[in-house]
Structures are given as structure tokens and as C-alpha cells.
mmCIF file of C-alpha atoms in Angstrom:
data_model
loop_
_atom_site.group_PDB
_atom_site.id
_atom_site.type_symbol
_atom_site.label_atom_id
_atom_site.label_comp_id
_atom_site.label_asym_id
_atom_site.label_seq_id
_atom_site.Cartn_x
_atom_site.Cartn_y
_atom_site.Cartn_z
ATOM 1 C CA UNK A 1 -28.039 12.884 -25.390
ATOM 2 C CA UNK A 2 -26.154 13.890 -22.160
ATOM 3 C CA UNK A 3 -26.387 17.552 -20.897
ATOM 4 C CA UNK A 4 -22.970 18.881 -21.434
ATOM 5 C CA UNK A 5 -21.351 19.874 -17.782
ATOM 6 C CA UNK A 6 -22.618 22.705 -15.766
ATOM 7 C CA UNK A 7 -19.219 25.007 -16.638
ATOM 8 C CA UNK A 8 -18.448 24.252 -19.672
ATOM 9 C CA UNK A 9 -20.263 27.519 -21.392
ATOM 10 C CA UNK A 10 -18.100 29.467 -19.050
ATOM 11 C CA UNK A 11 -15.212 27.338 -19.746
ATOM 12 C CA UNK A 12 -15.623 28.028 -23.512
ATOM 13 C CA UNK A 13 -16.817 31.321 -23.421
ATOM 14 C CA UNK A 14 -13.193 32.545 -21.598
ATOM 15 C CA UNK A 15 -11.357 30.227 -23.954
ATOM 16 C CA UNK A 16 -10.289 28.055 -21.212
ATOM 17 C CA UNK A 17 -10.595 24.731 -22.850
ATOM 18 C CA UNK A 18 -7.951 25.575 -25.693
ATOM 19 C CA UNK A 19 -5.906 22.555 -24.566
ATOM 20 C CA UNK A 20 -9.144 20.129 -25.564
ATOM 21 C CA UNK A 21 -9.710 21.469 -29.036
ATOM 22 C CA UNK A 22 -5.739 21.089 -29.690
ATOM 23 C CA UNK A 23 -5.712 17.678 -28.770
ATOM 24 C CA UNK A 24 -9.059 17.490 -31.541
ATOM 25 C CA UNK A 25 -7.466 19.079 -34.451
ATOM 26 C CA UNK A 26 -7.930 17.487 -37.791
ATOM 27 C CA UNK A 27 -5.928 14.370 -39.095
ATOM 28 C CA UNK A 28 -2.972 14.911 -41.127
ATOM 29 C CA UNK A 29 -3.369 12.446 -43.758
ATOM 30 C CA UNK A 30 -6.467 14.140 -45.864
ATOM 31 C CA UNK A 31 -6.036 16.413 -48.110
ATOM 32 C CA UNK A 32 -8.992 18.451 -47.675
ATOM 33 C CA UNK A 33 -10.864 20.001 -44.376
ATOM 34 C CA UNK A 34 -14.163 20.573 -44.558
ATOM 35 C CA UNK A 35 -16.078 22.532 -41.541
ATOM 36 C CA UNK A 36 -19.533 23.262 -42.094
ATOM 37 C CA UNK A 37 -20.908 25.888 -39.785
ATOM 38 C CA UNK A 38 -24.079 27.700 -38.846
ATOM 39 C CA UNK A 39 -24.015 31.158 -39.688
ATOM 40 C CA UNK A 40 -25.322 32.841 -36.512
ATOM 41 C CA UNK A 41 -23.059 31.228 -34.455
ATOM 42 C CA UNK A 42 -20.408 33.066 -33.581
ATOM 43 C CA UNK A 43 -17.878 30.035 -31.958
ATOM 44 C CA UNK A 44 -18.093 27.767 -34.639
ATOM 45 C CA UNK A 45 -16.476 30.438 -36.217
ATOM 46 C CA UNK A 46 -14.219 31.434 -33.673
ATOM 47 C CA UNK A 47 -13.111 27.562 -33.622
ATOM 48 C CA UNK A 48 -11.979 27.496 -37.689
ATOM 49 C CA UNK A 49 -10.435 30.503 -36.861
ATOM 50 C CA UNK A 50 -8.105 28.694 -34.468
ATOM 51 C CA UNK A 51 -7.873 25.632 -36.296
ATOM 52 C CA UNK A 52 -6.182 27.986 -38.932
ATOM 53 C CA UNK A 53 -4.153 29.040 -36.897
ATOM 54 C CA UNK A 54 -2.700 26.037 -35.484
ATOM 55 C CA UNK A 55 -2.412 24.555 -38.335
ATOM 56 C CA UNK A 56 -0.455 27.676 -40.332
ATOM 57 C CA UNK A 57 1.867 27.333 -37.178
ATOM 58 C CA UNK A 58 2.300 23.729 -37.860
ATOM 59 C CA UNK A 59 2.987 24.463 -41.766
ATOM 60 C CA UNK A 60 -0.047 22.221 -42.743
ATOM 61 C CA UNK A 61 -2.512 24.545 -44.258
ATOM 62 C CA UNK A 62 -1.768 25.561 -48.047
ATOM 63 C CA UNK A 63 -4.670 27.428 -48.447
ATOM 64 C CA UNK A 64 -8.460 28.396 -47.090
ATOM 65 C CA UNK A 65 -11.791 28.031 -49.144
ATOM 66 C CA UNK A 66 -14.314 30.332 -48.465
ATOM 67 C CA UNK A 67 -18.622 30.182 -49.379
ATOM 68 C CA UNK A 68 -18.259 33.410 -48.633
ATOM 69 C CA UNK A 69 -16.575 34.926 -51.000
ATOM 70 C CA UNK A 70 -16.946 34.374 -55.012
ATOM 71 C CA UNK A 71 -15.047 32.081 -57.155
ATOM 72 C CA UNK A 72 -11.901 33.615 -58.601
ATOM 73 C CA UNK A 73 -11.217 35.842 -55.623
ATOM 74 C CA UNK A 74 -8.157 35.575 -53.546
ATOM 75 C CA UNK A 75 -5.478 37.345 -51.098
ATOM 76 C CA UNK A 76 -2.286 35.542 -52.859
ATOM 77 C CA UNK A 77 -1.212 38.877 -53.910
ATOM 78 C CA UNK A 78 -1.063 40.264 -50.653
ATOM 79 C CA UNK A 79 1.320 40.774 -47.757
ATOM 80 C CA UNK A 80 0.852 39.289 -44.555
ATOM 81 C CA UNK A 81 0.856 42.637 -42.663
ATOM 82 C CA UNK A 82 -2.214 43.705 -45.143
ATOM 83 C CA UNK A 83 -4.832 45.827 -43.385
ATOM 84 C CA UNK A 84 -8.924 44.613 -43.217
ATOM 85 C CA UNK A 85 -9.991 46.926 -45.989
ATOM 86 C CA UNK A 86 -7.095 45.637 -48.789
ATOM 87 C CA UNK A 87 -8.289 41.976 -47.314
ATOM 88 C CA UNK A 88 -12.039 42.834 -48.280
ATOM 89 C CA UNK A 89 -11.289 44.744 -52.020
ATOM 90 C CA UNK A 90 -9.446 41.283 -52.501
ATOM 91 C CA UNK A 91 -11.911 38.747 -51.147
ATOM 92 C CA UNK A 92 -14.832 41.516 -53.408
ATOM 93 C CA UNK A 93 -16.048 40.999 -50.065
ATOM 94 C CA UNK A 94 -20.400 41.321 -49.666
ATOM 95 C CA UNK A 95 -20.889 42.888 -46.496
ATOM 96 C CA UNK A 96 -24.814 42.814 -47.667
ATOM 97 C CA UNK A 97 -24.820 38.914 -47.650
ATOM 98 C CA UNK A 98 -21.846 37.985 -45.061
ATOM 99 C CA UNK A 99 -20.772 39.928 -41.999
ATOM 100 C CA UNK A 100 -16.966 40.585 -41.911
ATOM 101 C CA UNK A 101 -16.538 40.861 -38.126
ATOM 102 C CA UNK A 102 -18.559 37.443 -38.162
ATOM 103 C CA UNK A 103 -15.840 35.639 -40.844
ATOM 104 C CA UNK A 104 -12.987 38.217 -40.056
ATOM 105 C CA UNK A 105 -10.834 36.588 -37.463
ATOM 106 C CA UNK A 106 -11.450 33.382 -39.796
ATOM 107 C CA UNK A 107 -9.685 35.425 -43.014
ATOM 108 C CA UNK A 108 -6.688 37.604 -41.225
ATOM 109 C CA UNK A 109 -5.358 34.802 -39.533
ATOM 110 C CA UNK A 110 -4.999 32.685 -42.642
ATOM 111 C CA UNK A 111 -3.538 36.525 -44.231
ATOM 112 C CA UNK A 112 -1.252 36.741 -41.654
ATOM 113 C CA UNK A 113 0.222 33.406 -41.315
ATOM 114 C CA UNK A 114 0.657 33.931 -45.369
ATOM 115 C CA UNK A 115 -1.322 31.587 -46.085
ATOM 116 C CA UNK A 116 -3.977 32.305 -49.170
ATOM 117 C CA UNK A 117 -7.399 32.917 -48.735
ATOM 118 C CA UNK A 118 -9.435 32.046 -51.617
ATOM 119 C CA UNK A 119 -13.265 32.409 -52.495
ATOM 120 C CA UNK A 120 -15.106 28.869 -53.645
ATOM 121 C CA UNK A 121 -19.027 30.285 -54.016
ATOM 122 C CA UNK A 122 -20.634 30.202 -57.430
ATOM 123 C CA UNK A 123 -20.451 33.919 -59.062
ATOM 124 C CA UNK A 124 -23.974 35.845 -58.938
ATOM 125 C CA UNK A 125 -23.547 36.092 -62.514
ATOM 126 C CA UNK A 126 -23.628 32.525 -63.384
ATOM 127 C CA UNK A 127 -27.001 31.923 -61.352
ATOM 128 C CA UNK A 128 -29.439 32.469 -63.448
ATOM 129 C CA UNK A 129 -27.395 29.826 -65.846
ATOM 130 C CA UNK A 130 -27.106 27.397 -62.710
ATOM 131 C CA UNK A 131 -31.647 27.609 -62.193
ATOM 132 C CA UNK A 132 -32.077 26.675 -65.496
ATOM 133 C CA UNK A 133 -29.487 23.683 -65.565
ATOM 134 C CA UNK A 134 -32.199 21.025 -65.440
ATOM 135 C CA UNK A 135 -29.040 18.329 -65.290
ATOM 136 C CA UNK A 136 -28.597 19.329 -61.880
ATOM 137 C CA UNK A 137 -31.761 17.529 -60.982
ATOM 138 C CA UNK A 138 -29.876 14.245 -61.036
ATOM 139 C CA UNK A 139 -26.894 14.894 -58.733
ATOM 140 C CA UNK A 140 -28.786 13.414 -55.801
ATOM 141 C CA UNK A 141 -31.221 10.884 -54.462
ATOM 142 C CA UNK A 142 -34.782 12.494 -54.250
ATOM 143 C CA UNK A 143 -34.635 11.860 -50.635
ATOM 144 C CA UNK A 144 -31.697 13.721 -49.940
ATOM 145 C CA UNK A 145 -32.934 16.752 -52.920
ATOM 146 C CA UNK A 146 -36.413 16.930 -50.685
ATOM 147 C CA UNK A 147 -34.252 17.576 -47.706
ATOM 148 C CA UNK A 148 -31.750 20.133 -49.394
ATOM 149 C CA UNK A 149 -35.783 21.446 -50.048
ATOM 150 C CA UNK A 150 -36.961 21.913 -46.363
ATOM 151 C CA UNK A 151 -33.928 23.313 -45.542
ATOM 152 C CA UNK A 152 -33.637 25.745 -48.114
ATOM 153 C CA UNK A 153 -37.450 26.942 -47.270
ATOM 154 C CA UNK A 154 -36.742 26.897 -43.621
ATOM 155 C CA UNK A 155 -33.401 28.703 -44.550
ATOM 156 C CA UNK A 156 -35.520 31.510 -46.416
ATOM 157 C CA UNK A 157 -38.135 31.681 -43.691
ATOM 158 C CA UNK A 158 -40.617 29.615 -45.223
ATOM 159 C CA UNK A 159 -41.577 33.143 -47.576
ATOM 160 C CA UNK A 160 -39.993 31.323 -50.589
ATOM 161 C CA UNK A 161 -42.641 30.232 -52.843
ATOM 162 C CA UNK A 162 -42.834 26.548 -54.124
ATOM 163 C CA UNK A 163 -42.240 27.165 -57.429
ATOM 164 C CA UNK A 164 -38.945 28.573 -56.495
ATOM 165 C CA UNK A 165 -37.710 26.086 -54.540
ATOM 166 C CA UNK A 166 -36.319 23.680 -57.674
ATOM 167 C CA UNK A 167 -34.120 27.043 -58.631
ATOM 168 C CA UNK A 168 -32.751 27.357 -55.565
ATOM 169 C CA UNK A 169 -31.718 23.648 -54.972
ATOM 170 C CA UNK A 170 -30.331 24.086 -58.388
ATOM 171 C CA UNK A 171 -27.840 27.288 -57.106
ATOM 172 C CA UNK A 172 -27.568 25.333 -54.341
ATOM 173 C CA UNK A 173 -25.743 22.799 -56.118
ATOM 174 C CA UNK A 174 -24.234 24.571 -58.693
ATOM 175 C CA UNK A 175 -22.032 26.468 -55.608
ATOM 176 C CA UNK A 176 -21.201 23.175 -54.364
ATOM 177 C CA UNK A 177 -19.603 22.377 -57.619
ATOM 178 C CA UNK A 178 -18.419 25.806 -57.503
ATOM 179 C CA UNK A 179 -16.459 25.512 -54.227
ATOM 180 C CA UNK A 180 -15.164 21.780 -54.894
ATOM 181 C CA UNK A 181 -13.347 22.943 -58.122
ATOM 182 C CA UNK A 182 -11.594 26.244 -56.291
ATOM 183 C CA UNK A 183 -10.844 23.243 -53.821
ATOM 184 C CA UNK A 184 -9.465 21.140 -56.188
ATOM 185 C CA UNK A 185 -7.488 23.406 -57.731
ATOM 186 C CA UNK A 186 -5.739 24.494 -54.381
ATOM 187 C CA UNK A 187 -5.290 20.770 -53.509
ATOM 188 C CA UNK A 188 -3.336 20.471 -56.861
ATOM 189 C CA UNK A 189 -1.144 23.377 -56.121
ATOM 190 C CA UNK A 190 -0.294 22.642 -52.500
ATOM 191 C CA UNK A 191 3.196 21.343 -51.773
ATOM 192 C CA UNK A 192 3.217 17.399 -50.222
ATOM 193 C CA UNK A 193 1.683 17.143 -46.814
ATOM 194 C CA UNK A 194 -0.082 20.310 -47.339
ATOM 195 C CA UNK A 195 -3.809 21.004 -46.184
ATOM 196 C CA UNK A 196 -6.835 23.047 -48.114
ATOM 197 C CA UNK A 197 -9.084 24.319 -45.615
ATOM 198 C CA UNK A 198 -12.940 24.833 -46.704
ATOM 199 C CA UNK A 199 -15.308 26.997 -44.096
ATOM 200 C CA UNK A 200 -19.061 26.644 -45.423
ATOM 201 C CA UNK A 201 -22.565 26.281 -44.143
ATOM 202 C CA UNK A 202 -23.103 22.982 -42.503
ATOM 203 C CA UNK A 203 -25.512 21.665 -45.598
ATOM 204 C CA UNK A 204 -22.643 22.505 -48.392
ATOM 205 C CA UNK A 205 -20.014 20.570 -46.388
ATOM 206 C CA UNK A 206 -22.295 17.615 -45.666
ATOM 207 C CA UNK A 207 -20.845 13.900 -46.941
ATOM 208 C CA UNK A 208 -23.797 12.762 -48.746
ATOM 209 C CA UNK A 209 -24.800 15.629 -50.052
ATOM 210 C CA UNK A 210 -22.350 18.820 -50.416
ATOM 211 C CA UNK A 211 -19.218 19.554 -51.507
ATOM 212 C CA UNK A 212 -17.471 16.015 -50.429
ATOM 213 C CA UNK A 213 -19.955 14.509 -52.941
ATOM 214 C CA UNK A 214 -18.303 16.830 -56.002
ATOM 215 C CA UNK A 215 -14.736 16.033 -54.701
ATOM 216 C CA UNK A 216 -15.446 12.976 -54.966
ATOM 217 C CA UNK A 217 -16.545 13.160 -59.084
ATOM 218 C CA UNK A 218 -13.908 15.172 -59.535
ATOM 219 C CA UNK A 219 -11.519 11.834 -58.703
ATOM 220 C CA UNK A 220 -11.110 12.781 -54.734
ATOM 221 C CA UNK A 221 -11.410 9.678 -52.574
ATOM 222 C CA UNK A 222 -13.398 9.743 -49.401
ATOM 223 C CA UNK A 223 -10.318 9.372 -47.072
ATOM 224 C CA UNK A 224 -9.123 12.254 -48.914
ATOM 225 C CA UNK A 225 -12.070 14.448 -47.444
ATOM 226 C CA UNK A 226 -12.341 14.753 -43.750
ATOM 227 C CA UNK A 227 -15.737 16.777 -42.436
ATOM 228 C CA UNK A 228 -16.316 18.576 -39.226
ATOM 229 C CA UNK A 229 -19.709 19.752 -38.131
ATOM 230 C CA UNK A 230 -20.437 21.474 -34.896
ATOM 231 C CA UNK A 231 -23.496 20.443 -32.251
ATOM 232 C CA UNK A 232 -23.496 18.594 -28.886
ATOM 233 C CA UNK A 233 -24.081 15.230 -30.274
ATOM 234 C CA UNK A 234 -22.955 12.693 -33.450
ATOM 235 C CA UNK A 235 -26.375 13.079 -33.882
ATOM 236 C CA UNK A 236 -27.288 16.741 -33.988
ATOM 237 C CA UNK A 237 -25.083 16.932 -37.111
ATOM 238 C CA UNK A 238 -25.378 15.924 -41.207
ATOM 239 C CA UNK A 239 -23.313 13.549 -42.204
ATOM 240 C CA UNK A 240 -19.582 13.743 -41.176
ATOM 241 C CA UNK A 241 -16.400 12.613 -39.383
ATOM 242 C CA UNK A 242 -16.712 13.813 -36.236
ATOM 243 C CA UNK A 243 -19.119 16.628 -34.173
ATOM 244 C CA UNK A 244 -17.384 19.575 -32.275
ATOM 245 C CA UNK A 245 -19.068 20.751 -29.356
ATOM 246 C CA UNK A 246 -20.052 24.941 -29.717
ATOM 247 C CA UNK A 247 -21.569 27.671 -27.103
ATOM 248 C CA UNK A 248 -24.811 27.984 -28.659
ATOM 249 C CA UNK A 249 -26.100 31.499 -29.086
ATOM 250 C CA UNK A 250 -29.760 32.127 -28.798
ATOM 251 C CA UNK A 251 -29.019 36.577 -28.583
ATOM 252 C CA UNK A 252 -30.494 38.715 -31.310
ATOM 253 C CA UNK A 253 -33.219 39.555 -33.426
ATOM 254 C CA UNK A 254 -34.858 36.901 -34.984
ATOM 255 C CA UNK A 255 -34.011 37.339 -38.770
ATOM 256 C CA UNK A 256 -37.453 35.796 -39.872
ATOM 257 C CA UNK A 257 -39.545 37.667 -37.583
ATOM 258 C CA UNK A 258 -38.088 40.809 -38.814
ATOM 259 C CA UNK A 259 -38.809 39.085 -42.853
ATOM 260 C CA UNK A 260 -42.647 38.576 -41.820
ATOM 261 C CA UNK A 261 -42.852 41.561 -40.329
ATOM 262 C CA UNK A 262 -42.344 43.537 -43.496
ATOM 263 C CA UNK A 263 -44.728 41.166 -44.941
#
């Protein structure tokens, strides 16, 4: 993999290479864009954040998807000049389990270009119905479910017993499904030539294993679906269409180390 160039944290960091990522926006011709981000990292988020912007100016976005909020939420209702706190009683907004001023920026530029903002994840109510769904078991190859595995224990520090682990690769399918109906449903409901916009973590947004996959069942085609991950390299990513290059931010306290330390 080559080392990016010397400047181009700097570059980034003082949004100085704007022109590049507008000449990398997203096809027009699918119907559905998918970016699957990492949590912690605060420009992959500020780059969907733009991308919904640009495309709001360019009348192509008819609605965004977000994991973080729960199915059945949504900012239709609301005016475009709506302040942060009506955005957030809309959205039922966790503060707990997702950051605002990390996904904020994403949200009330989709709010103000009026353009709806609708929730995709699987309801904490219906979890305890999605661990015990042994069908789930069969959505994917057992390569790719031993994967969705590691990551999932990695993802909860490695503190998660093994006997959990089948539950939570169960939830963690069950939201997929979750999010690829709220997508299909805005799909059906935008206008011709009109975009749905999905923000999730990198795993749920994956081709052969994430949302895509459940688009697909639900009568999607794969040219339909167009995925963006964000690394340095094709390679870095899961499966997708293309790789955006991010500033990668190693600040902060380690979440884990702070989890074993109350251990």
C-alpha cells in the first residue's frame, strides 16, 4: 500500500481538498447509497455530511437512513429551520448509545436542505424476539457468520462471553433487515432520479454481508446498491464499490481500556 503524501492530513484537516471529493461523489444511476463508517472517526462522518449536502443541492437525495436512530422515527414533520433539540425528540435520539455532535452535522444538513431524515435500526424492543430467531442462522455462509463473530467480540472488547455471541450476530442481522426495509420503503416513495442515503457502521453496509445483501431479497438489484467504505486502500475495506481516503484519528481514551478497567 503506498503512504498517502506528506500534506495530505493537513490538506484534509483544513478542508482544502473539497474540489477532490466533489469530483468522487456517488453515481447517479443507483438508487441507494450506502456509506459504512467507523464510529470513532470523526471525518468519515464529516465526509457523508458533505455528500448530503451536495447532493440536496443537486436535488438527488430523497431521503437519509440512519443506524442510529430506531425504525419508525423521522424529521418529515419538521421545518427546515428546526432547532437541534426538536431534531433529537424526532430522531428519539440515544445520546447513551450515539453521540449527537459526532452524527449532528450528518442530520441538520439533510433537515435543512428539507430533505427527511429517517431512522433504519431494529427497535430495542424487538431484540429479544430477533436472539431467539434461530432462522437467522441461515442468512449467511458460516465463513462470513464467523467473521460477523470476531468482529462483534472485538467490537465488545472481547468481555462478551461465547455463549452470547450467536445472540448478538442474530441482532446483528435482524437490524440489517431492519434498516433495508426503512430503505426500501424510502426508495419506493422517492420521486424518479431520486437518491436514499444510508450512513451505518462499515460491517452493516458491507456487500456480502449487510444491508446490500437484504436489498437484494427484498427484489433490489446489485447495480441498484452502490457502497462506500472509508480506509487508505481497496484493501483496508469490506466489500464495496469504491474506498474513500479519511484522516485517521488515534486521540482519546481507549473505550476498552476504560471496559477492563472496571473489570
Amino acid at each position: 500500500m503506498k503512504p498517502l503524501p506528506r500534506l495530505f492530513p493537513l490538506l484534509l484537516s483544513l478542508g482544502l481538498l473539497l474540489p477532490c471529493a466533489r469530483a468522487a461523489m456517488p453515481p447517479t444511476a443507483p438508487r441507494v447509497l450506502l456509506y459504512g463508517e467507523q464510529h470513532d472517526q470523526a471525518d468519515q462522518q464529516r465526509q457523508v455530511a458533505q455528500a448530503v449536502r451536495e447532493l440536496a443541492q443537486q436535488r438527488r437525495l430523497a431521503a437519509v437512513v440512519l443506524e442510529m436512530a430506531e425504525s419508525g422515527a423521522s424529521t418529515a414533520r419538521l421545518p427546515a429551520a428546526a432547532d437541534e433539540a426538536a431534531v433529537k425528540d424526532a430522531l428519539r435520539w440515544s445520546a447513551a448509545a450515539w453521540p449527537w455532535d459526532t452524527y449532528k452535522d450528518v442530520v441538520m444538513s439533510a433537515v435543512r436542505a428539507e430533505v427527511p431524515v429517517l431512522g433504519g435500526n431494529l427497535p430495542r424492543r424487538d431484540m429479544r424476539e430477533a436472539m431467539q430467531n434461530e432462522s437467522l442462522d441461515r442468512l449467511l455462509p458460516p465463513a462470513i457468520n464467523d467473521e460477523l463473530k470476531t468482529a462483534i467480540r472485538e467490537g465488545h472488547c472481547g468481555l462478551l462471553p461465547a455463549e452470547h455471541e450467536g445472540g448478538m450476530l442474530r441482532i446483528q442481522l435482524a437490524r440489517d433487515q431492519s434498516m433495508a426495509r426503512t430503505v426500501a420503503q424510502a426508495v419506493e416513495s422517492a420521486g424518479p432520479g431520486r437518491q436514499v442515503l444510508l450512513l451505518s457502521g462499515a460491517q452493516h453496509a458491507a456487500r456480502d454481508r449487510g444491508v446490500p445483501l437484504h436489498l437484494q431479497q427484498l427484489g433490489f438489484k446489485a447495480d441498484d446498491l452502490y457502497v462506500t467504505m472509508f480506509g487508505h486502500a481497496p484493501g483496508d475495506a469490506l466489500p464495496s464499490d469504491r474506498t474513500l481516503p479519511s484522516l485517521h484519528s488515534t486521540g482519546g481514551t481507549d473505550p476498552c481500556e476504560q471496559l477492563k478497567g472496571r473489570k
